[in-house]
């Protein structure tokens, strides 16, 4: 009899706990359902294919939830799903798109910082007619794709694109590339010297005092340049690597 009462009491406790536990789980799902829907819709729009979320869970932070993408990575988002952390960037999420809030801040900063550079400290290749647009290019003498881009200078200028070069020696300020860049910037005819050096012509090293190589290099690092060529458009977009002249003109809207 006593054993029967004990069994009945344990059974009652178990069922009571289950009855309490199920609504709590459902409540959590309801709390995150709006975030789940927003994130699934926004990420799907961003990548152009359906994205589903496997699970959404709490984190030690009251402000963030953990989001596990089905067959994908684990991400962190605000509890309402309006903001998402991805590779250190803060993304703003709507049901139709995802915008990189951090990159928007970087873009604004690039415009401000490059605008502060004296154009006389750049090597500028201008069209014969008034320019329709311009690009800033961090370049290195020893960079093959920098040479490839430079070979399209006439095409860029014909399309109305002005090219403003800044120095970015990939090997650092003590490298051969830095000394060759200094030679171009210290020349009386900078444009001609830069073109010759990129064509492989050997020239006496001229590392004159007051050249802007170190300042350009520091600026490039601050802007997130990791290699060359690195194109920064007039509106602050950072485009790593080589792009054909036609693509650059199309990007600037000067076709």
Coordinates of N, CA and C in Angstrom, one line a residue:
X1 N 0.8 -1.2 0.0 CA 0.0 0.0 0.0 C 0.9 1.3 0.0
X2 N 1.9 1.2 0.9 CA 2.8 2.4 1.0 C 3.6 2.5 -0.3
X3 N 4.0 1.4 -0.9 CA 4.7 1.5 -2.2 C 3.8 2.0 -3.3
X4 N 2.5 1.6 -3.2 CA 1.6 2.1 -4.3 C 1.4 3.6 -4.2
X5 N 1.4 4.1 -2.9 CA 1.2 5.6 -2.7 C 2.4 6.3 -3.2
X6 N 3.6 5.8 -2.9 CA 4.8 6.4 -3.3 C 4.9 6.5 -4.9
X7 N 4.6 5.4 -5.5 CA 4.6 5.3 -7.0 C 3.6 6.4 -7.6
X8 N 2.4 6.4 -6.9 CA 1.4 7.4 -7.4 C 1.9 8.8 -7.2
X9 N 2.6 9.1 -6.1 CA 3.1 10.4 -5.9 C 4.2 10.8 -6.9
X10 N 5.1 9.9 -7.1 CA 6.2 10.1 -8.1 C 5.7 10.4 -9.5
X11 N 4.7 9.6 -9.9 CA 4.0 9.7 -11.2 C 3.4 11.1 -11.3
X12 N 2.7 11.5 -10.2 CA 2.1 12.8 -10.2 C 3.1 13.9 -10.4
X13 N 4.2 13.8 -9.7 CA 5.3 14.8 -9.8 C 5.8 14.9 -11.2
X14 N 6.1 13.7 -11.8 CA 6.6 13.7 -13.2 C 5.7 14.3 -14.1
X15 N 4.4 14.0 -14.1 CA 3.5 14.5 -15.1 C 3.3 16.0 -14.8
X16 N 3.3 16.4 -13.6 CA 3.2 17.9 -13.2 C 4.3 18.6 -13.8
X17 N 5.5 18.1 -13.7 CA 6.8 18.8 -14.2 C 6.7 18.9 -15.7
X18 N 6.2 17.8 -16.4 CA 6.1 17.8 -17.8 C 5.1 18.8 -18.3
X19 N 4.0 18.9 -17.5 CA 2.9 19.9 -17.9 C 3.5 21.3 -17.8
X20 N 4.3 21.5 -16.8 CA 4.9 22.9 -16.7 C 6.0 23.1 -17.7
X21 N 6.8 22.1 -18.0 CA 8.0 22.2 -18.9 C 7.5 22.5 -20.4
X22 N 6.5 21.8 -20.9 CA 6.1 22.0 -22.3 C 5.7 23.4 -22.6
X23 N 4.8 24.0 -21.8 CA 4.5 25.4 -22.1 C 5.7 26.3 -22.1
X24 N 6.6 26.1 -21.2 CA 7.8 27.0 -21.1 C 8.6 26.9 -22.4
X25 N 8.8 25.7 -23.0 CA 9.5 25.5 -24.2 C 8.7 26.2 -25.4
X26 N 7.4 26.0 -25.4 CA 6.6 26.6 -26.4 C 6.7 28.2 -26.3
X27 N 6.8 28.6 -25.1 CA 6.9 30.1 -24.8 C 8.2 30.6 -25.4
X28 N 9.3 29.8 -25.2 CA 10.5 30.3 -25.8 C 10.5 30.3 -27.3
X29 N 9.8 29.3 -27.9 CA 9.7 29.3 -29.3 C 8.9 30.5 -29.8
X30 N 7.8 30.8 -29.1 CA 7.0 32.0 -29.5 C 7.8 33.2 -29.4
X31 N 8.7 33.3 -28.4 CA 9.5 34.5 -28.1 C 10.5 34.7 -29.3
X32 N 10.9 33.7 -29.8 CA 12.0 33.8 -30.9 C 11.4 33.6 -32.3
X33 N 10.1 33.4 -32.4 CA 9.5 33.1 -33.7 C 9.6 34.3 -34.7
X34 N 9.4 35.5 -34.1 CA 9.5 36.7 -35.0 C 10.9 36.9 -35.4
X35 N 11.9 36.7 -34.5 CA 13.3 36.8 -34.9 C 13.7 35.7 -35.9
X36 N 13.2 34.5 -35.7 CA 13.5 33.4 -36.7 C 13.0 33.8 -38.1
X37 N 11.7 34.3 -38.2 CA 11.1 34.6 -39.5 C 11.9 35.7 -40.1
X38 N 12.2 36.8 -39.4 CA 12.9 37.9 -39.9 C 14.3 37.5 -40.4
X39 N 15.0 36.7 -39.7 CA 16.4 36.3 -40.1 C 16.3 35.4 -41.3
X40 N 15.4 34.4 -41.3 CA 15.3 33.5 -42.4 C 14.9 34.3 -43.7
X41 N 14.0 35.2 -43.6 CA 13.6 36.0 -44.8 C 14.7 36.9 -45.3
X42 N 15.4 37.6 -44.3 CA 16.4 38.5 -44.7 C 17.7 37.8 -45.3
X43 N 18.1 36.7 -44.6 CA 19.3 36.0 -45.1 C 19.0 35.3 -46.4
X44 N 17.8 34.8 -46.6 CA 17.4 34.2 -47.9 C 17.5 35.3 -49.0
X45 N 17.0 36.5 -48.7 CA 17.0 37.6 -49.7 C 18.5 37.9 -50.0
X46 N 19.3 37.9 -49.0 CA 20.7 38.3 -49.2 C 21.5 37.3 -50.1
X47 N 21.3 36.0 -49.9 CA 22.1 35.0 -50.6 C 21.4 34.6 -51.9
X48 N 20.1 34.9 -52.0 CA 19.3 34.6 -53.2 C 18.8 33.1 -53.3
X49 N 18.8 32.5 -52.1 CA 18.3 31.1 -52.0 C 17.8 30.9 -50.6
X50 N 16.9 29.9 -50.4 CA 16.2 29.7 -49.1 C 17.2 29.4 -48.0
X51 N 17.1 30.1 -46.9 CA 17.9 29.8 -45.7 C 17.0 29.4 -44.6
X52 N 17.3 28.3 -43.9 CA 16.4 27.9 -42.8 C 17.3 27.9 -41.5
X53 N 16.6 28.1 -40.4 CA 17.3 28.1 -39.1 C 16.9 26.9 -38.4
X54 N 17.9 26.1 -37.9 CA 17.7 24.9 -37.3 C 17.3 25.1 -35.8
X55 N 17.9 26.0 -35.1 CA 17.5 26.3 -33.8 C 17.9 27.7 -33.3
X56 N 17.1 28.2 -32.4 CA 17.4 29.5 -31.7 C 17.5 29.3 -30.2
X57 N 18.6 29.7 -29.6 CA 18.7 29.5 -28.2 C 19.2 30.8 -27.5
X58 N 19.0 30.7 -26.1 CA 19.5 31.8 -25.3 C 21.0 31.8 -25.3
X59 N 21.6 32.9 -24.9 CA 23.0 33.0 -24.6 C 23.2 33.7 -23.2
X60 N 24.5 33.7 -22.7 CA 24.7 34.3 -21.4 C 24.3 35.8 -21.4
X61 N 24.3 36.4 -22.6 CA 23.9 37.8 -22.7 C 22.4 37.9 -22.8
X62 N 21.8 38.9 -22.1 CA 20.4 39.1 -22.2 C 20.0 39.7 -23.5
X63 N 21.0 40.3 -24.3 CA 20.7 41.0 -25.5 C 20.8 40.2 -26.8
X64 N 21.5 39.0 -26.7 CA 21.8 38.2 -27.9 C 21.2 36.8 -27.8
X65 N 20.9 36.3 -29.0 CA 20.4 34.9 -29.1 C 21.4 34.2 -30.0
X66 N 21.5 32.9 -29.8 CA 22.3 32.1 -30.7 C 21.5 31.5 -31.8
X67 N 21.9 31.6 -33.0 CA 21.1 31.2 -34.2 C 21.9 30.2 -35.0
X68 N 21.4 29.0 -35.1 CA 22.1 27.9 -35.8 C 21.5 27.8 -37.2
X69 N 22.2 28.1 -38.2 CA 21.7 27.9 -39.6 C 21.7 26.5 -40.0
X70 N 20.7 26.0 -40.6 CA 20.7 24.6 -41.0 C 21.8 24.3 -42.0
X71 N 22.6 23.3 -41.7 CA 23.8 23.0 -42.5 C 24.7 24.2 -42.7
X72 N 24.8 25.0 -41.7 CA 25.6 26.2 -41.8 C 26.2 26.6 -40.5
X73 N 26.7 27.8 -40.4 CA 27.3 28.3 -39.1 C 26.4 28.7 -38.0
X74 N 27.0 28.9 -36.9 CA 26.2 29.4 -35.7 C 26.5 30.9 -35.7
X75 N 25.4 31.7 -35.6 CA 25.5 33.2 -35.6 C 24.9 33.7 -34.4
X76 N 25.1 35.0 -34.1 CA 24.5 35.7 -33.0 C 23.7 36.9 -33.4
X77 N 22.5 37.1 -32.9 CA 21.6 38.1 -33.3 C 21.0 38.8 -32.1
X78 N 20.4 40.0 -32.3 CA 19.7 40.6 -31.2 C 18.4 39.8 -31.0
X79 N 17.7 39.9 -29.9 CA 16.6 39.1 -29.6 C 15.4 39.3 -30.6
X80 N 15.3 40.5 -31.1 CA 14.2 40.7 -32.1 C 14.6 40.4 -33.5
X81 N 15.9 39.9 -33.7 CA 16.3 39.5 -35.1 C 16.6 40.7 -36.0
X82 N 16.6 41.9 -35.5 CA 16.8 43.0 -36.4 C 18.3 43.3 -36.7
X83 N 19.2 42.8 -35.8 CA 20.6 42.9 -36.1 C 21.3 41.6 -35.9
X84 N 22.3 41.4 -36.7 CA 23.1 40.1 -36.7 C 24.6 40.4 -36.7
X85 N 25.3 39.6 -36.0 CA 26.8 39.7 -36.0 C 27.3 38.7 -36.9
X86 N 28.1 39.1 -37.9 CA 28.7 38.2 -38.9 C 30.2 38.7 -39.2
X87 N 31.1 37.8 -38.8 CA 32.5 38.1 -39.0 C 32.9 39.5 -38.4
X88 N 32.4 39.8 -37.3 CA 32.7 41.0 -36.6 C 31.9 42.2 -37.1
X89 N 31.1 42.1 -38.1 CA 30.3 43.2 -38.6 C 28.9 43.1 -38.0
X90 N 28.3 44.3 -37.9 CA 26.9 44.3 -37.4 C 26.0 44.5 -38.7
X91 N 25.1 43.6 -38.9 CA 24.2 43.6 -40.1 C 22.8 44.0 -39.6
X92 N 22.2 44.9 -40.3 CA 20.8 45.2 -40.1 C 19.9 44.4 -40.9
X93 N 18.9 43.7 -40.3 CA 18.1 42.7 -41.0 C 16.6 43.2 -41.2
X94 N 16.1 43.1 -42.4 CA 14.7 43.3 -42.6 C 14.2 42.0 -43.3
X95 N 12.9 41.9 -43.6 CA 12.4 40.7 -44.2 C 12.7 40.7 -45.7
X96 N 13.2 41.8 -46.2 CA 13.5 41.8 -47.7 C 15.0 42.0 -48.0
X97 N 15.8 42.3 -47.0 CA 17.2 42.6 -47.3 C 18.0 42.6 -46.0
X98 N 19.3 42.5 -46.2 CA 20.3 42.7 -45.1 C 21.3 43.7 -45.5
X99 N 21.5 44.7 -44.6 CA 22.5 45.7 -44.9 C 23.6 45.7 -43.9
X100 N 24.8 46.0 -44.3 CA 26.0 45.9 -43.4 C 26.2 47.3 -42.7
X101 N 25.7 47.4 -41.5 CA 25.8 48.7 -40.8 C 27.2 49.1 -40.6
X102 N 28.1 48.1 -40.2 CA 29.5 48.4 -40.0 C 30.2 48.9 -41.2
X103 N 29.9 48.2 -42.4 CA 30.5 48.6 -43.6 C 30.0 50.0 -44.0
X104 N 28.8 50.4 -43.7 CA 28.4 51.8 -44.0 C 29.2 52.8 -43.3
X105 N 29.5 52.5 -42.0 CA 30.4 53.3 -41.2 C 31.8 53.4 -41.8
X106 N 32.3 52.2 -42.2 CA 33.6 52.2 -42.9 C 33.6 53.0 -44.1
X107 N 32.6 52.9 -44.9 CA 32.5 53.6 -46.2 C 32.6 55.1 -46.0
X108 N 31.8 55.6 -45.0 CA 31.9 57.0 -44.7 C 33.3 57.5 -44.2
X109 N 33.9 56.6 -43.4 CA 35.2 56.9 -42.9 C 36.3 57.0 -44.1
X110 N 36.1 56.1 -45.0 CA 37.1 56.1 -46.2 C 37.0 57.4 -46.9
X111 N 35.8 57.8 -47.2 CA 35.6 59.1 -47.9 C 36.3 60.2 -47.1
X112 N 36.0 60.3 -45.8 CA 36.6 61.4 -45.0 C 38.1 61.3 -45.0
X113 N 38.7 60.1 -44.8 CA 40.1 60.0 -44.7 C 40.9 60.3 -46.0
X114 N 40.3 59.7 -47.1 CA 41.0 60.0 -48.4 C 40.8 61.4 -48.8
X115 N 39.7 62.0 -48.5 CA 39.5 63.4 -48.9 C 40.5 64.3 -48.2
X116 N 41.0 63.8 -47.1 CA 42.0 64.6 -46.3 C 43.4 64.5 -46.9
X117 N 43.6 63.6 -47.9 CA 44.9 63.5 -48.5 C 45.1 64.6 -49.6
X118 N 46.2 65.3 -49.6 CA 46.4 66.3 -50.6 C 46.6 65.6 -51.9
X119 N 45.8 66.0 -52.9 CA 45.9 65.4 -54.2 C 47.3 65.5 -54.8
X120 N 48.1 66.5 -54.4 CA 49.4 66.7 -54.9 C 50.4 65.6 -54.4
X121 N 49.9 64.9 -53.3 CA 50.7 63.8 -52.8 C 50.3 62.5 -53.5
X122 N 49.4 62.5 -54.4 CA 49.1 61.3 -55.2 C 49.7 61.5 -56.6
X123 N 49.8 60.3 -57.3 CA 50.2 60.3 -58.7 C 48.9 60.2 -59.5
X124 N 48.5 61.2 -60.3 CA 47.2 61.3 -60.9 C 47.3 61.1 -62.4
X125 N 46.5 60.2 -63.0 CA 46.4 60.1 -64.4 C 45.0 60.6 -64.8
X126 N 45.0 61.7 -65.5 CA 43.7 62.4 -65.8 C 43.3 62.2 -67.3
X127 N 42.0 62.1 -67.6 CA 41.6 62.1 -69.0 C 41.9 63.5 -69.7
X128 N 42.0 63.5 -71.0 CA 42.2 64.7 -71.7 C 41.0 65.7 -71.6
X129 N 39.8 65.1 -71.5 CA 38.6 65.9 -71.3 C 38.3 65.9 -69.8
X130 N 37.4 66.7 -69.3 CA 37.1 66.7 -67.9 C 36.6 65.3 -67.4
X131 N 37.1 64.9 -66.3 CA 36.8 63.5 -65.8 C 35.3 63.4 -65.5
X132 N 34.8 62.2 -65.8 CA 33.4 61.9 -65.4 C 33.3 61.3 -64.0
X133 N 34.4 60.7 -63.6 CA 34.5 60.1 -62.3 C 36.0 59.8 -62.0
X134 N 36.2 59.3 -60.8 CA 37.6 59.0 -60.4 C 37.6 57.8 -59.4
X135 N 38.8 57.2 -59.4 CA 39.0 56.1 -58.4 C 40.4 56.4 -57.7
X136 N 40.4 56.0 -56.4 CA 41.7 56.0 -55.7 C 42.2 54.6 -55.7
X137 N 43.5 54.4 -56.0 CA 44.1 53.1 -56.1 C 45.3 53.0 -55.3
X138 N 45.3 52.1 -54.3 CA 46.5 51.8 -53.6 C 47.3 50.8 -54.4
X139 N 48.6 51.2 -54.7 CA 49.3 50.4 -55.7 C 50.7 50.0 -55.2
X140 N 51.3 49.1 -55.8 CA 52.7 48.6 -55.5 C 53.4 48.3 -56.8
X141 N 54.7 48.7 -56.9 CA 55.4 48.5 -58.2 C 55.6 47.0 -58.4
X142 N 55.8 46.2 -57.4 CA 56.1 44.8 -57.5 C 54.9 43.9 -57.7
X143 N 53.7 44.5 -57.8 CA 52.4 43.8 -57.9 C 52.0 43.5 -59.4
X144 N 51.9 42.3 -59.8 CA 51.5 41.9 -61.1 C 50.2 42.5 -61.6
X145 N 49.2 42.4 -60.7 CA 47.9 42.9 -61.1 C 47.8 44.4 -61.1
X146 N 48.7 45.0 -60.3 CA 48.8 46.5 -60.4 C 49.3 46.9 -61.8
X147 N 50.3 46.1 -62.3 CA 50.8 46.4 -63.6 C 49.7 46.2 -64.7
X148 N 48.9 45.1 -64.5 CA 47.8 44.8 -65.4 C 46.8 45.9 -65.5
X149 N 46.5 46.4 -64.3 CA 45.5 47.6 -64.2 C 46.1 48.8 -64.9
X150 N 47.4 49.0 -64.6 CA 48.1 50.2 -65.2 C 48.1 50.2 -66.7
X151 N 48.2 49.0 -67.3 CA 48.2 48.8 -68.8 C 46.8 49.3 -69.4
X152 N 45.8 49.4 -68.5 CA 44.5 49.8 -69.0 C 44.3 51.3 -68.8
X153 N 45.3 52.0 -68.4 CA 45.2 53.4 -68.1 C 44.6 54.2 -69.2
X154 N 45.1 54.0 -70.5 CA 44.5 54.8 -71.6 C 43.0 54.5 -71.8
X155 N 42.6 53.2 -71.6 CA 41.2 52.8 -71.7 C 40.4 53.5 -70.6
X156 N 40.9 53.5 -69.4 CA 40.2 54.2 -68.3 C 40.1 55.7 -68.6
X157 N 41.1 56.3 -69.0 CA 41.1 57.7 -69.3 C 40.1 58.0 -70.5
X158 N 40.1 57.2 -71.5 CA 39.2 57.4 -72.6 C 37.7 57.3 -72.1
X159 N 37.5 56.5 -71.2 CA 36.1 56.4 -70.6 C 35.8 57.5 -69.6
X160 N 36.7 58.4 -69.4 CA 36.5 59.5 -68.5 C 36.8 59.3 -67.1
X161 N 37.6 58.2 -66.8 CA 37.9 57.8 -65.4 C 39.3 58.4 -65.1
X162 N 39.4 59.2 -64.0 CA 40.6 59.6 -63.5 C 41.1 58.7 -62.4
X163 N 42.4 58.3 -62.5 CA 43.0 57.4 -61.6 C 44.0 58.1 -60.6
X164 N 43.7 58.0 -59.3 CA 44.6 58.7 -58.3 C 45.3 57.6 -57.5
X165 N 46.6 57.5 -57.7 CA 47.4 56.5 -57.1 C 47.9 56.9 -55.7
X166 N 47.8 56.0 -54.7 CA 48.4 56.1 -53.4 C 49.4 54.9 -53.3
X167 N 50.4 55.1 -52.5 CA 51.4 54.0 -52.4 C 51.1 53.0 -51.3
X168 N 51.2 51.7 -51.6 CA 51.0 50.7 -50.6 C 52.0 49.6 -50.8
X169 N 53.2 49.7 -50.3 CA 54.2 48.6 -50.4 C 53.8 47.4 -49.6
X170 N 53.5 46.3 -50.3 CA 52.9 45.1 -49.7 C 54.0 44.5 -48.7
X171 N 55.2 44.6 -49.0 CA 56.3 44.1 -48.2 C 56.7 44.9 -47.0
X172 N 56.0 46.1 -46.8 CA 56.4 47.0 -45.7 C 57.3 48.1 -46.2
X173 N 57.5 49.0 -45.3 CA 58.3 50.2 -45.6 C 59.7 50.0 -45.8
X174 N 60.3 48.8 -45.4 CA 61.7 48.6 -45.7 C 61.9 47.7 -46.9
X175 N 60.9 47.5 -47.7 CA 60.9 46.5 -48.8 C 61.5 47.2 -50.1
X176 N 61.8 46.4 -51.0 CA 62.3 46.9 -52.3 C 61.1 47.7 -53.0
X177 N 59.9 47.2 -52.8 CA 58.7 47.8 -53.4 C 58.6 49.2 -52.8
X178 N 58.8 49.4 -51.5 CA 58.7 50.8 -50.9 C 59.7 51.7 -51.5
X179 N 61.0 51.2 -51.7 CA 62.0 52.1 -52.3 C 61.7 52.5 -53.7
X180 N 61.1 51.5 -54.5 CA 60.7 51.9 -55.9 C 59.5 52.8 -55.9
X181 N 58.6 52.7 -55.0 CA 57.5 53.6 -54.9 C 58.0 55.0 -54.6
X182 N 59.0 55.1 -53.7 CA 59.5 56.4 -53.3 C 60.2 57.0 -54.5
X183 N 60.9 56.2 -55.3 CA 61.6 56.7 -56.5 C 60.6 57.3 -57.5
X184 N 59.4 56.7 -57.6 CA 58.4 57.3 -58.5 C 57.9 58.6 -57.9
X185 N 57.6 58.6 -56.6 CA 57.0 59.8 -56.0 C 58.0 60.9 -55.9
X186 N 59.3 60.6 -55.9 CA 60.4 61.6 -55.8 C 60.8 62.1 -57.1
X187 N 60.3 61.5 -58.2 CA 60.7 61.9 -59.5 C 60.1 63.3 -59.9
X188 N 60.8 64.0 -60.8 CA 60.2 65.2 -61.4 C 59.0 64.9 -62.3
X189 N 59.0 63.8 -62.9 CA 57.9 63.4 -63.7 C 57.3 62.1 -63.1
X190 N 56.5 62.2 -62.2 CA 56.0 61.1 -61.4 C 55.2 60.0 -62.3
X191 N 54.3 60.5 -63.2 CA 53.6 59.7 -64.0 C 54.4 58.8 -64.9
X192 N 55.4 59.4 -65.6 CA 56.3 58.7 -66.5 C 57.2 57.7 -65.7
X193 N 57.7 58.1 -64.5 CA 58.5 57.2 -63.7 C 57.7 56.0 -63.2
X194 N 56.5 56.2 -62.7 CA 55.7 55.1 -62.3 C 55.4 54.1 -63.4
X195 N 55.1 54.7 -64.6 CA 54.8 53.8 -65.7 C 56.1 53.0 -66.1
X196 N 57.2 53.6 -66.1 CA 58.5 52.9 -66.4 C 58.8 51.8 -65.4
X197 N 58.6 52.2 -64.1 CA 58.9 51.2 -63.1 C 58.0 50.0 -63.1
X198 N 56.7 50.3 -63.4 CA 55.8 49.2 -63.6 C 56.0 48.3 -64.8
X199 N 56.7 48.9 -65.8 CA 57.1 48.1 -67.0 C 58.4 47.4 -66.8
X200 N 59.0 47.5 -65.6 CA 60.2 46.7 -65.3 C 61.5 47.5 -65.6
X201 N 61.4 48.8 -65.9 CA 62.6 49.6 -66.2 C 63.3 49.8 -64.9
X202 N 64.7 49.6 -64.9 CA 65.4 49.8 -63.7 C 65.8 51.3 -63.6
X203 N 65.6 51.9 -62.4 CA 65.9 53.3 -62.2 C 66.7 53.4 -60.9
X204 N 67.6 54.4 -60.8 CA 68.3 54.6 -59.6 C 67.3 55.0 -58.4
X205 N 67.5 54.3 -57.3 CA 66.6 54.5 -56.2 C 66.8 56.0 -55.7
X206 N 65.6 56.6 -55.5 CA 65.6 58.0 -55.0 C 64.6 58.1 -53.8
X207 N 65.0 57.9 -52.6 CA 64.1 57.9 -51.5 C 64.3 59.3 -50.8
X208 N 63.6 60.3 -51.4 CA 63.8 61.6 -50.9 C 63.1 61.9 -49.6
X209 N 63.5 62.9 -48.9 CA 62.9 63.3 -47.7 C 61.5 63.9 -47.9
X210 N 60.5 63.6 -47.1 CA 59.2 64.2 -47.2 C 58.3 63.4 -48.2
X211 N 58.7 62.3 -48.7 CA 57.8 61.6 -49.6 C 56.7 61.0 -48.8
X212 N 55.5 60.7 -49.4 CA 54.3 60.3 -48.6 C 54.1 58.8 -48.5
X213 N 55.1 58.0 -48.8 CA 54.9 56.6 -48.9 C 54.5 56.0 -47.5
X214 N 55.1 56.4 -46.4 CA 54.7 56.0 -45.1 C 53.3 56.4 -44.7
X215 N 53.0 57.6 -45.1 CA 51.6 58.1 -44.7 C 50.5 57.3 -45.5
X216 N 50.8 57.1 -46.8 CA 49.9 56.3 -47.6 C 49.7 54.9 -47.1
X217 N 50.9 54.3 -46.7 CA 50.8 52.9 -46.2 C 50.0 52.8 -44.9
X218 N 50.2 53.8 -44.0 CA 49.5 53.8 -42.8 C 48.0 54.0 -43.1
X219 N 47.7 54.9 -44.0 CA 46.3 55.1 -44.4 C 45.6 53.8 -44.9
X220 N 46.3 53.2 -45.8 CA 45.8 51.9 -46.4 C 45.5 50.9 -45.3
X221 N 46.4 50.7 -44.4 CA 46.2 49.8 -43.3 C 45.0 50.2 -42.5
X222 N 44.8 51.4 -42.2 CA 43.7 51.9 -41.5 C 42.4 51.6 -42.2
X223 N 42.4 51.8 -43.5 CA 41.2 51.6 -44.3 C 40.9 50.1 -44.6
X224 N 41.7 49.2 -44.2 CA 41.5 47.8 -44.4 C 42.1 47.2 -45.6
X225 N 43.0 47.9 -46.3 CA 43.7 47.4 -47.4 C 44.6 46.3 -47.0
X226 N 44.5 45.1 -47.7 CA 45.3 43.9 -47.4 C 46.1 43.5 -48.5
X227 N 46.0 44.1 -49.7 CA 46.7 43.7 -50.9 C 46.5 44.7 -51.9
X228 N 47.2 44.6 -53.0 CA 47.1 45.5 -54.1 C 46.8 44.8 -55.5
X229 N 46.2 45.5 -56.4 CA 45.6 46.9 -56.2 C 44.4 46.8 -55.3
X230 N 44.2 47.9 -54.6 CA 42.9 48.1 -53.8 C 42.3 49.4 -54.3
X231 N 41.1 49.3 -54.8 CA 40.4 50.5 -55.4 C 39.4 51.0 -54.3
X232 N 39.5 52.3 -54.1 CA 38.5 53.0 -53.3 C 37.8 54.0 -54.1
X233 N 36.5 53.8 -54.3 CA 35.7 54.7 -55.2 C 35.4 56.0 -54.5
X234 N 34.9 57.0 -55.2 CA 34.7 58.3 -54.7 C 33.6 58.3 -53.6
X235 N 32.8 57.2 -53.6 CA 31.7 57.1 -52.5 C 32.2 56.2 -51.4
X236 N 33.5 55.8 -51.4 CA 34.0 55.1 -50.3 C 34.0 53.6 -50.3
X237 N 33.5 53.0 -51.4 CA 33.6 51.5 -51.5 C 35.0 51.0 -51.7
X238 N 35.4 50.0 -51.0 CA 36.7 49.4 -51.1 C 36.6 48.1 -51.9
X239 N 37.3 48.1 -53.1 CA 37.2 47.0 -54.0 C 38.6 46.3 -54.1
X240 N 38.8 45.2 -53.5 CA 40.1 44.5 -53.5 C 40.4 43.9 -54.9
X241 N 41.6 44.0 -55.3 CA 42.0 43.3 -56.5 C 41.8 44.0 -57.8
X242 N 42.2 43.4 -58.9 CA 42.1 44.0 -60.2 C 40.7 43.9 -60.8
X243 N 40.3 45.0 -61.5 CA 39.0 45.0 -62.2 C 39.3 45.6 -63.6
X244 N 38.7 45.0 -64.7 CA 38.9 45.6 -66.0 C 38.4 47.0 -66.1
X245 N 38.9 47.8 -67.0 CA 38.5 49.2 -67.2 C 37.0 49.3 -67.4
X246 N 36.4 48.4 -68.2 CA 35.0 48.4 -68.5 C 34.1 48.2 -67.2
X247 N 34.6 47.3 -66.4 CA 33.9 47.1 -65.1 C 34.0 48.3 -64.2
X248 N 35.1 48.9 -64.2 CA 35.3 50.1 -63.3 C 34.4 51.3 -63.8
X249 N 34.4 51.5 -65.1 CA 33.5 52.5 -65.7 C 32.0 52.2 -65.4
X250 N 31.6 51.0 -65.5 CA 30.2 50.6 -65.2 C 29.9 50.8 -63.7
X251 N 30.9 50.5 -62.8 CA 30.7 50.7 -61.4 C 30.5 52.2 -61.1
X252 N 31.2 53.0 -61.8 CA 31.1 54.5 -61.5 C 30.0 55.1 -62.3
X253 N 29.3 54.3 -63.2 CA 28.2 54.9 -63.9 C 28.6 55.8 -65.0
X254 N 29.8 55.6 -65.6 CA 30.3 56.6 -66.6 C 30.5 55.9 -68.0
X255 N 29.7 54.8 -68.2 CA 29.9 54.1 -69.5 C 29.4 55.0 -70.6

